[in-house]
Amino acid sequence: HCIYQVKIFVSLLYIQEFYEVTLLNTQKSCEQKLEEVNHMADKWEKSVSIQNSDS
């Protein structure tokens, strides 16, 4: 139970960092931000499918 809370907390930290570093960055174009969002989504989907195959 506690390990899931830690994983959720760490995930929220990653999301917050991504939001601040990428989405709030005024020096990046919308296209760059979209590419980074898609890349992050791909990484997340792969990690979820790996976790599901391990169960």
mmCIF file of the N, C-alpha and C atoms, coordinates in Angstrom:
data_MODEL
# 
_entry.id   MODEL 
# 
loop_
_atom_site.group_PDB 
_atom_site.id 
_atom_site.type_symbol 
_atom_site.label_atom_id 
_atom_site.label_alt_id 
_atom_site.label_comp_id 
_atom_site.label_asym_id 
_atom_site.label_entity_id 
_atom_site.label_seq_id 
_atom_site.pdbx_PDB_ins_code 
_atom_site.Cartn_x 
_atom_site.Cartn_y 
_atom_site.Cartn_z 
_atom_site.occupancy 
_atom_site.B_iso_or_equiv 
_atom_site.pdbx_formal_charge 
_atom_site.auth_seq_id 
_atom_site.auth_comp_id 
_atom_site.auth_asym_id 
_atom_site.auth_atom_id 
_atom_site.pdbx_PDB_model_num 
ATOM 1   N N  . HIS A 1 1  ? 0.827  -1.196  0.000   1.00 0.00 ? 1  HIS A N  1 
ATOM 2   C CA . HIS A 1 1  ? 0.000  0.000   0.000   1.00 0.00 ? 1  HIS A CA 1 
ATOM 3   C C  . HIS A 1 1  ? 0.868  1.255   0.000   1.00 0.00 ? 1  HIS A C  1 
ATOM 4   N N  . CYS A 1 2  ? 1.859  1.276   0.862   1.00 0.00 ? 2  CYS A N  1 
ATOM 5   C CA . CYS A 1 2  ? 2.740  2.436   0.967   1.00 0.00 ? 2  CYS A CA 1 
ATOM 6   C C  . CYS A 1 2  ? 3.584  2.622   -0.297  1.00 0.00 ? 2  CYS A C  1 
ATOM 7   N N  . ILE A 1 3  ? 4.005  1.516   -0.908  1.00 0.00 ? 3  ILE A N  1 
ATOM 8   C CA . ILE A 1 3  ? 4.844  1.608   -2.107  1.00 0.00 ? 3  ILE A CA 1 
ATOM 9   C C  . ILE A 1 3  ? 4.084  2.263   -3.261  1.00 0.00 ? 3  ILE A C  1 
ATOM 10  N N  . TYR A 1 4  ? 2.774  2.029   -3.324  1.00 0.00 ? 4  TYR A N  1 
ATOM 11  C CA . TYR A 1 4  ? 1.970  2.661   -4.368  1.00 0.00 ? 4  TYR A CA 1 
ATOM 12  C C  . TYR A 1 4  ? 1.859  4.158   -4.139  1.00 0.00 ? 4  TYR A C  1 
ATOM 13  N N  . GLN A 1 5  ? 1.776  4.568   -2.886  1.00 0.00 ? 5  GLN A N  1 
ATOM 14  C CA . GLN A 1 5  ? 1.731  5.993   -2.573  1.00 0.00 ? 5  GLN A CA 1 
ATOM 15  C C  . GLN A 1 5  ? 3.028  6.668   -2.994  1.00 0.00 ? 5  GLN A C  1 
ATOM 16  N N  . VAL A 1 6  ? 4.138  6.008   -2.771  1.00 0.00 ? 6  VAL A N  1 
ATOM 17  C CA . VAL A 1 6  ? 5.433  6.554   -3.169  1.00 0.00 ? 6  VAL A CA 1 
ATOM 18  C C  . VAL A 1 6  ? 5.508  6.666   -4.685  1.00 0.00 ? 6  VAL A C  1 
ATOM 19  N N  . LYS A 1 7  ? 5.063  5.628   -5.395  1.00 0.00 ? 7  LYS A N  1 
ATOM 20  C CA . LYS A 1 7  ? 5.089  5.657   -6.862  1.00 0.00 ? 7  LYS A CA 1 
ATOM 21  C C  . LYS A 1 7  ? 4.207  6.776   -7.402  1.00 0.00 ? 7  LYS A C  1 
ATOM 22  N N  . ILE A 1 8  ? 3.044  6.965   -6.797  1.00 0.00 ? 8  ILE A N  1 
ATOM 23  C CA . ILE A 1 8  ? 2.148  8.038   -7.232  1.00 0.00 ? 8  ILE A CA 1 
ATOM 24  C C  . ILE A 1 8  ? 2.792  9.391   -6.975  1.00 0.00 ? 8  ILE A C  1 
ATOM 25  N N  . PHE A 1 9  ? 3.398  9.558   -5.815  1.00 0.00 ? 9  PHE A N  1 
ATOM 26  C CA . PHE A 1 9  ? 4.046  10.820  -5.483  1.00 0.00 ? 9  PHE A CA 1 
ATOM 27  C C  . PHE A 1 9  ? 5.176  11.128  -6.463  1.00 0.00 ? 9  PHE A C  1 
ATOM 28  N N  . VAL A 1 10 ? 6.009  10.137  -6.751  1.00 0.00 ? 10 VAL A N  1 
ATOM 29  C CA . VAL A 1 10 ? 7.117  10.326  -7.697  1.00 0.00 ? 10 VAL A CA 1 
ATOM 30  C C  . VAL A 1 10 ? 6.576  10.668  -9.081  1.00 0.00 ? 10 VAL A C  1 
ATOM 31  N N  . SER A 1 11 ? 5.508  10.008  -9.488  1.00 0.00 ? 11 SER A N  1 
ATOM 32  C CA . SER A 1 11 ? 4.895  10.296  -10.785 1.00 0.00 ? 11 SER A CA 1 
ATOM 33  C C  . SER A 1 11 ? 4.395  11.731  -10.840 1.00 0.00 ? 11 SER A C  1 
ATOM 34  N N  . LEU A 1 12 ? 3.783  12.187  -9.767  1.00 0.00 ? 12 LEU A N  1 
ATOM 35  C CA . LEU A 1 12 ? 3.307  13.571  -9.720  1.00 0.00 ? 12 LEU A CA 1 
ATOM 36  C C  . LEU A 1 12 ? 4.460  14.561  -9.801  1.00 0.00 ? 12 LEU A C  1 
ATOM 37  N N  . LEU A 1 13 ? 5.585  14.230  -9.191  1.00 0.00 ? 13 LEU A N  1 
ATOM 38  C CA . LEU A 1 13 ? 6.761  15.098  -9.295  1.00 0.00 ? 13 LEU A CA 1 
ATOM 39  C C  . LEU A 1 13 ? 7.262  15.175  -10.733 1.00 0.00 ? 13 LEU A C  1 
ATOM 40  N N  . TYR A 1 14 ? 7.278  14.021  -11.433 1.00 0.00 ? 14 TYR A N  1 
ATOM 41  C CA . TYR A 1 14 ? 7.686  14.014  -12.840 1.00 0.00 ? 14 TYR A CA 1 
ATOM 42  C C  . TYR A 1 14 ? 6.741  14.859  -13.687 1.00 0.00 ? 14 TYR A C  1 
ATOM 43  N N  . ILE A 1 15 ? 5.454  14.734  -13.432 1.00 0.00 ? 15 ILE A N  1 
ATOM 44  C CA . ILE A 1 15 ? 4.466  15.507  -14.188 1.00 0.00 ? 15 ILE A CA 1 
ATOM 45  C C  . ILE A 1 15 ? 4.653  16.994  -13.936 1.00 0.00 ? 15 ILE A C  1 
ATOM 46  N N  . GLN A 1 16 ? 4.851  17.368  -12.677 1.00 0.00 ? 16 GLN A N  1 
ATOM 47  C CA . GLN A 1 16 ? 5.049  18.776  -12.347 1.00 0.00 ? 16 GLN A CA 1 
ATOM 48  C C  . GLN A 1 16 ? 6.305  19.321  -13.021 1.00 0.00 ? 16 GLN A C  1 
ATOM 49  N N  . GLU A 1 17 ? 7.389  18.550  -12.981 1.00 0.00 ? 17 GLU A N  1 
ATOM 50  C CA . GLU A 1 17 ? 8.631  18.989  -13.613 1.00 0.00 ? 17 GLU A CA 1 
ATOM 51  C C  . GLU A 1 17 ? 8.443  19.140  -15.121 1.00 0.00 ? 17 GLU A C  1 
ATOM 52  N N  . PHE A 1 18 ? 7.786  18.172  -15.745 1.00 0.00 ? 18 PHE A N  1 
ATOM 53  C CA . PHE A 1 18 ? 7.531  18.242  -17.181 1.00 0.00 ? 18 PHE A CA 1 
ATOM 54  C C  . PHE A 1 18 ? 6.704  19.483  -17.518 1.00 0.00 ? 18 PHE A C  1 
ATOM 55  N N  . TYR A 1 19 ? 5.690  19.741  -16.722 1.00 0.00 ? 19 TYR A N  1 
ATOM 56  C CA . TYR A 1 19 ? 4.829  20.909  -16.932 1.00 0.00 ? 19 TYR A CA 1 
ATOM 57  C C  . TYR A 1 19 ? 5.638  22.198  -16.849 1.00 0.00 ? 19 TYR A C  1 
ATOM 58  N N  . GLU A 1 20 ? 6.460  22.311  -15.812 1.00 0.00 ? 20 GLU A N  1 
ATOM 59  C CA . GLU A 1 20 ? 7.229  23.538  -15.619 1.00 0.00 ? 20 GLU A CA 1 
ATOM 60  C C  . GLU A 1 20 ? 8.325  23.708  -16.662 1.00 0.00 ? 20 GLU A C  1 
ATOM 61  N N  . VAL A 1 21 ? 9.040  22.622  -16.962 1.00 0.00 ? 21 VAL A N  1 
ATOM 62  C CA . VAL A 1 21 ? 10.196 22.714  -17.861 1.00 0.00 ? 21 VAL A CA 1 
ATOM 63  C C  . VAL A 1 21 ? 9.769  22.797  -19.323 1.00 0.00 ? 21 VAL A C  1 
ATOM 64  N N  . THR A 1 22 ? 8.692  22.117  -19.674 1.00 0.00 ? 22 THR A N  1 
ATOM 65  C CA . THR A 1 22 ? 8.297  22.029  -21.078 1.00 0.00 ? 22 THR A CA 1 
ATOM 66  C C  . THR A 1 22 ? 7.133  22.950  -21.410 1.00 0.00 ? 22 THR A C  1 
ATOM 67  N N  . LEU A 1 23 ? 6.021  22.746  -20.752 1.00 0.00 ? 23 LEU A N  1 
ATOM 68  C CA . LEU A 1 23 ? 4.800  23.440  -21.152 1.00 0.00 ? 23 LEU A CA 1 
ATOM 69  C C  . LEU A 1 23 ? 4.800  24.920  -20.793 1.00 0.00 ? 23 LEU A C  1 
ATOM 70  N N  . LEU A 1 24 ? 5.462  25.298  -19.729 1.00 0.00 ? 24 LEU A N  1 
ATOM 71  C CA . LEU A 1 24 ? 5.518  26.710  -19.350 1.00 0.00 ? 24 LEU A CA 1 
ATOM 72  C C  . LEU A 1 24 ? 6.685  27.446  -20.003 1.00 0.00 ? 24 LEU A C  1 
ATOM 73  N N  . ASN A 1 25 ? 7.523  26.734  -20.731 1.00 0.00 ? 25 ASN A N  1 
ATOM 74  C CA . ASN A 1 25 ? 8.700  27.326  -21.361 1.00 0.00 ? 25 ASN A CA 1 
ATOM 75  C C  . ASN A 1 25 ? 8.274  28.175  -22.554 1.00 0.00 ? 25 ASN A C  1 
ATOM 76  N N  . THR A 1 26 ? 8.419  29.485  -22.425 1.00 0.00 ? 26 THR A N  1 
ATOM 77  C CA . THR A 1 26 ? 7.998  30.393  -23.498 1.00 0.00 ? 26 THR A CA 1 
ATOM 78  C C  . THR A 1 26 ? 8.978  30.400  -24.669 1.00 0.00 ? 26 THR A C  1 
ATOM 79  N N  . GLN A 1 27 ? 10.155 29.802  -24.487 1.00 0.00 ? 27 GLN A N  1 
ATOM 80  C CA . GLN A 1 27 ? 11.135 29.763  -25.571 1.00 0.00 ? 27 GLN A CA 1 
ATOM 81  C C  . GLN A 1 27 ? 10.909 28.584  -26.510 1.00 0.00 ? 27 GLN A C  1 
ATOM 82  N N  . LYS A 1 28 ? 10.014 27.669  -26.139 1.00 0.00 ? 28 LYS A N  1 
ATOM 83  C CA . LYS A 1 28 ? 9.711  26.522  -26.998 1.00 0.00 ? 28 LYS A CA 1 
ATOM 84  C C  . LYS A 1 28 ? 8.457  26.819  -27.800 1.00 0.00 ? 28 LYS A C  1 
ATOM 85  N N  . SER A 1 29 ? 8.481  26.398  -29.054 1.00 0.00 ? 29 SER A N  1 
ATOM 86  C CA . SER A 1 29 ? 7.305  26.581  -29.905 1.00 0.00 ? 29 SER A CA 1 
ATOM 87  C C  . SER A 1 29 ? 6.232  25.568  -29.525 1.00 0.00 ? 29 SER A C  1 
ATOM 88  N N  . CYS A 1 30 ? 5.023  25.820  -29.992 1.00 0.00 ? 30 CYS A N  1 
ATOM 89  C CA . CYS A 1 30 ? 3.926  24.870  -29.753 1.00 0.00 ? 30 CYS A CA 1 
ATOM 90  C C  . CYS A 1 30 ? 4.259  23.512  -30.356 1.00 0.00 ? 30 CYS A C  1 
ATOM 91  N N  . GLU A 1 31 ? 4.925  23.518  -31.517 1.00 0.00 ? 31 GLU A N  1 
ATOM 92  C CA . GLU A 1 31 ? 5.296  22.263  -32.163 1.00 0.00 ? 31 GLU A CA 1 
ATOM 93  C C  . GLU A 1 31 ? 6.285  21.478  -31.305 1.00 0.00 ? 31 GLU A C  1 
ATOM 94  N N  . GLN A 1 32 ? 7.275  22.179  -30.739 1.00 0.00 ? 32 GLN A N  1 
ATOM 95  C CA . GLN A 1 32 ? 8.249  21.511  -29.867 1.00 0.00 ? 32 GLN A CA 1 
ATOM 96  C C  . GLN A 1 32 ? 7.557  20.921  -28.641 1.00 0.00 ? 32 GLN A C  1 
ATOM 97  N N  . LYS A 1 33 ? 6.654  21.697  -28.061 1.00 0.00 ? 33 LYS A N  1 
ATOM 98  C CA . LYS A 1 33 ? 5.927  21.222  -26.881 1.00 0.00 ? 33 LYS A CA 1 
ATOM 99  C C  . LYS A 1 33 ? 5.090  19.999  -27.224 1.00 0.00 ? 33 LYS A C  1 
ATOM 100 N N  . LEU A 1 34 ? 4.433  20.038  -28.377 1.00 0.00 ? 34 LEU A N  1 
ATOM 101 C CA . LEU A 1 34 ? 3.604  18.909  -28.796 1.00 0.00 ? 34 LEU A CA 1 
ATOM 102 C C  . LEU A 1 34 ? 4.451  17.659  -29.016 1.00 0.00 ? 34 LEU A C  1 
ATOM 103 N N  . GLU A 1 35 ? 5.622  17.830  -29.639 1.00 0.00 ? 35 GLU A N  1 
ATOM 104 C CA . GLU A 1 35 ? 6.531  16.694  -29.839 1.00 0.00 ? 35 GLU A CA 1 
ATOM 105 C C  . GLU A 1 35 ? 6.951  16.091  -28.496 1.00 0.00 ? 35 GLU A C  1 
ATOM 106 N N  . GLU A 1 36 ? 7.274  16.944  -27.544 1.00 0.00 ? 36 GLU A N  1 
ATOM 107 C CA . GLU A 1 36 ? 7.707  16.447  -26.235 1.00 0.00 ? 36 GLU A CA 1 
ATOM 108 C C  . GLU A 1 36 ? 6.565  15.773  -25.485 1.00 0.00 ? 36 GLU A C  1 
ATOM 109 N N  . VAL A 1 37 ? 5.355  16.312  -25.617 1.00 0.00 ? 37 VAL A N  1 
ATOM 110 C CA . VAL A 1 37 ? 4.184  15.688  -24.994 1.00 0.00 ? 37 VAL A CA 1 
ATOM 111 C C  . VAL A 1 37 ? 3.951  14.308  -25.595 1.00 0.00 ? 37 VAL A C  1 
ATOM 112 N N  . ASN A 1 38 ? 4.023  14.206  -26.924 1.00 0.00 ? 38 ASN A N  1 
ATOM 113 C CA . ASN A 1 38 ? 3.825  12.913  -27.585 1.00 0.00 ? 38 ASN A CA 1 
ATOM 114 C C  . ASN A 1 38 ? 4.909  11.914  -27.184 1.00 0.00 ? 38 ASN A C  1 
ATOM 115 N N  . HIS A 1 39 ? 6.140  12.392  -27.078 1.00 0.00 ? 39 HIS A N  1 
ATOM 116 C CA . HIS A 1 39 ? 7.246  11.520  -26.656 1.00 0.00 ? 39 HIS A CA 1 
ATOM 117 C C  . HIS A 1 39 ? 7.001  11.014  -25.232 1.00 0.00 ? 39 HIS A C  1 
ATOM 118 N N  . MET A 1 40 ? 6.582  11.907  -24.350 1.00 0.00 ? 40 MET A N  1 
ATOM 119 C CA . MET A 1 40 ? 6.300  11.515  -22.967 1.00 0.00 ? 40 MET A CA 1 
ATOM 120 C C  . MET A 1 40 ? 5.147  10.517  -22.917 1.00 0.00 ? 40 MET A C  1 
ATOM 121 N N  . ALA A 1 41 ? 4.120  10.732  -23.722 1.00 0.00 ? 41 ALA A N  1 
ATOM 122 C CA . ALA A 1 41 ? 2.979  9.811   -23.754 1.00 0.00 ? 41 ALA A CA 1 
ATOM 123 C C  . ALA A 1 41 ? 3.409  8.434   -24.255 1.00 0.00 ? 41 ALA A C  1 
ATOM 124 N N  . ASP A 1 42 ? 4.269  8.401   -25.272 1.00 0.00 ? 42 ASP A N  1 
ATOM 125 C CA . ASP A 1 42 ? 4.778  7.119   -25.779 1.00 0.00 ? 42 ASP A CA 1 
ATOM 126 C C  . ASP A 1 42 ? 5.556  6.374   -24.692 1.00 0.00 ? 42 ASP A C  1 
ATOM 127 N N  . LYS A 1 43 ? 6.424  7.110   -23.978 1.00 0.00 ? 43 LYS A N  1 
ATOM 128 C CA . LYS A 1 43 ? 7.191  6.483   -22.897 1.00 0.00 ? 43 LYS A CA 1 
ATOM 129 C C  . LYS A 1 43 ? 6.259  5.943   -21.823 1.00 0.00 ? 43 LYS A C  1 
ATOM 130 N N  . TRP A 1 44 ? 5.230  6.703   -21.486 1.00 0.00 ? 44 TRP A N  1 
ATOM 131 C CA . TRP A 1 44 ? 4.287  6.280   -20.453 1.00 0.00 ? 44 TRP A CA 1 
ATOM 132 C C  . TRP A 1 44 ? 3.528  5.032   -20.893 1.00 0.00 ? 44 TRP A C  1 
ATOM 133 N N  . GLU A 1 45 ? 3.062  5.032   -22.150 1.00 0.00 ? 45 GLU A N  1 
ATOM 134 C CA . GLU A 1 45 ? 2.321  3.869   -22.653 1.00 0.00 ? 45 GLU A CA 1 
ATOM 135 C C  . GLU A 1 45 ? 3.192  2.618   -22.646 1.00 0.00 ? 45 GLU A C  1 
ATOM 136 N N  . LYS A 1 46 ? 4.462  2.763   -23.027 1.00 0.00 ? 46 LYS A N  1 
ATOM 137 C CA . LYS A 1 46 ? 5.369  1.613   -23.021 1.00 0.00 ? 46 LYS A CA 1 
ATOM 138 C C  . LYS A 1 46 ? 5.606  1.114   -21.606 1.00 0.00 ? 46 LYS A C  1 
ATOM 139 N N  . SER A 1 47 ? 5.776  2.021   -20.661 1.00 0.00 ? 47 SER A N  1 
ATOM 140 C CA . SER A 1 47 ? 6.017  1.590   -19.277 1.00 0.00 ? 47 SER A CA 1 
ATOM 141 C C  . SER A 1 47 ? 4.786  0.913   -18.696 1.00 0.00 ? 47 SER A C  1 
ATOM 142 N N  . VAL A 1 48 ? 3.606  1.381   -19.059 1.00 0.00 ? 48 VAL A N  1 
ATOM 143 C CA . VAL A 1 48 ? 2.367  0.757   -18.574 1.00 0.00 ? 48 VAL A CA 1 
ATOM 144 C C  . VAL A 1 48 ? 2.213  -0.637  -19.168 1.00 0.00 ? 48 VAL A C  1 
ATOM 145 N N  . SER A 1 49 ? 2.508  -0.787  -20.460 1.00 0.00 ? 49 SER A N  1 
ATOM 146 C CA . SER A 1 49 ? 2.361  -2.104  -21.081 1.00 0.00 ? 49 SER A CA 1 
ATOM 147 C C  . SER A 1 49 ? 3.387  -3.087  -20.520 1.00 0.00 ? 49 SER A C  1 
ATOM 148 N N  . ILE A 1 50 ? 4.582  -2.613  -20.187 1.00 0.00 ? 50 ILE A N  1 
ATOM 149 C CA . ILE A 1 50 ? 5.596  -3.476  -19.574 1.00 0.00 ? 50 ILE A CA 1 
ATOM 150 C C  . ILE A 1 50 ? 5.132  -3.902  -18.181 1.00 0.00 ? 50 ILE A C  1 
ATOM 151 N N  . GLN A 1 51 ? 4.590  -2.973  -17.413 1.00 0.00 ? 51 GLN A N  1 
ATOM 152 C CA . GLN A 1 51 ? 4.102  -3.299  -16.064 1.00 0.00 ? 51 GLN A CA 1 
ATOM 153 C C  . GLN A 1 51 ? 2.952  -4.290  -16.139 1.00 0.00 ? 51 GLN A C  1 
ATOM 154 N N  . ASN A 1 52 ? 2.063  -4.117  -17.108 1.00 0.00 ? 52 ASN A N  1 
ATOM 155 C CA . ASN A 1 52 ? 0.925  -5.028  -17.250 1.00 0.00 ? 52 ASN A CA 1 
ATOM 156 C C  . ASN A 1 52 ? 1.374  -6.426  -17.665 1.00 0.00 ? 52 ASN A C  1 
ATOM 157 N N  . SER A 1 53 ? 2.428  -6.509  -18.473 1.00 0.00 ? 53 SER A N  1 
ATOM 158 C CA . SER A 1 53 ? 2.903  -7.824  -18.905 1.00 0.00 ? 53 SER A CA 1 
ATOM 159 C C  . SER A 1 53 ? 3.649  -8.543  -17.782 1.00 0.00 ? 53 SER A C  1 
ATOM 160 N N  . ASP A 1 54 ? 4.156  -7.773  -16.819 1.00 0.00 ? 54 ASP A N  1 
ATOM 161 C CA . ASP A 1 54 ? 4.849  -8.372  -15.675 1.00 0.00 ? 54 ASP A CA 1 
ATOM 162 C C  . ASP A 1 54 ? 3.880  -8.972  -14.662 1.00 0.00 ? 54 ASP A C  1 
ATOM 163 N N  . SER A 1 55 ? 2.623  -8.518  -14.661 1.00 0.00 ? 55 SER A N  1 
ATOM 164 C CA . SER A 1 55 ? 1.674  -9.005  -13.648 1.00 0.00 ? 55 SER A CA 1 
ATOM 165 C C  . SER A 1 55 ? 1.099  -10.345 -13.993 1.00 0.00 ? 55 SER A C  1 
# 
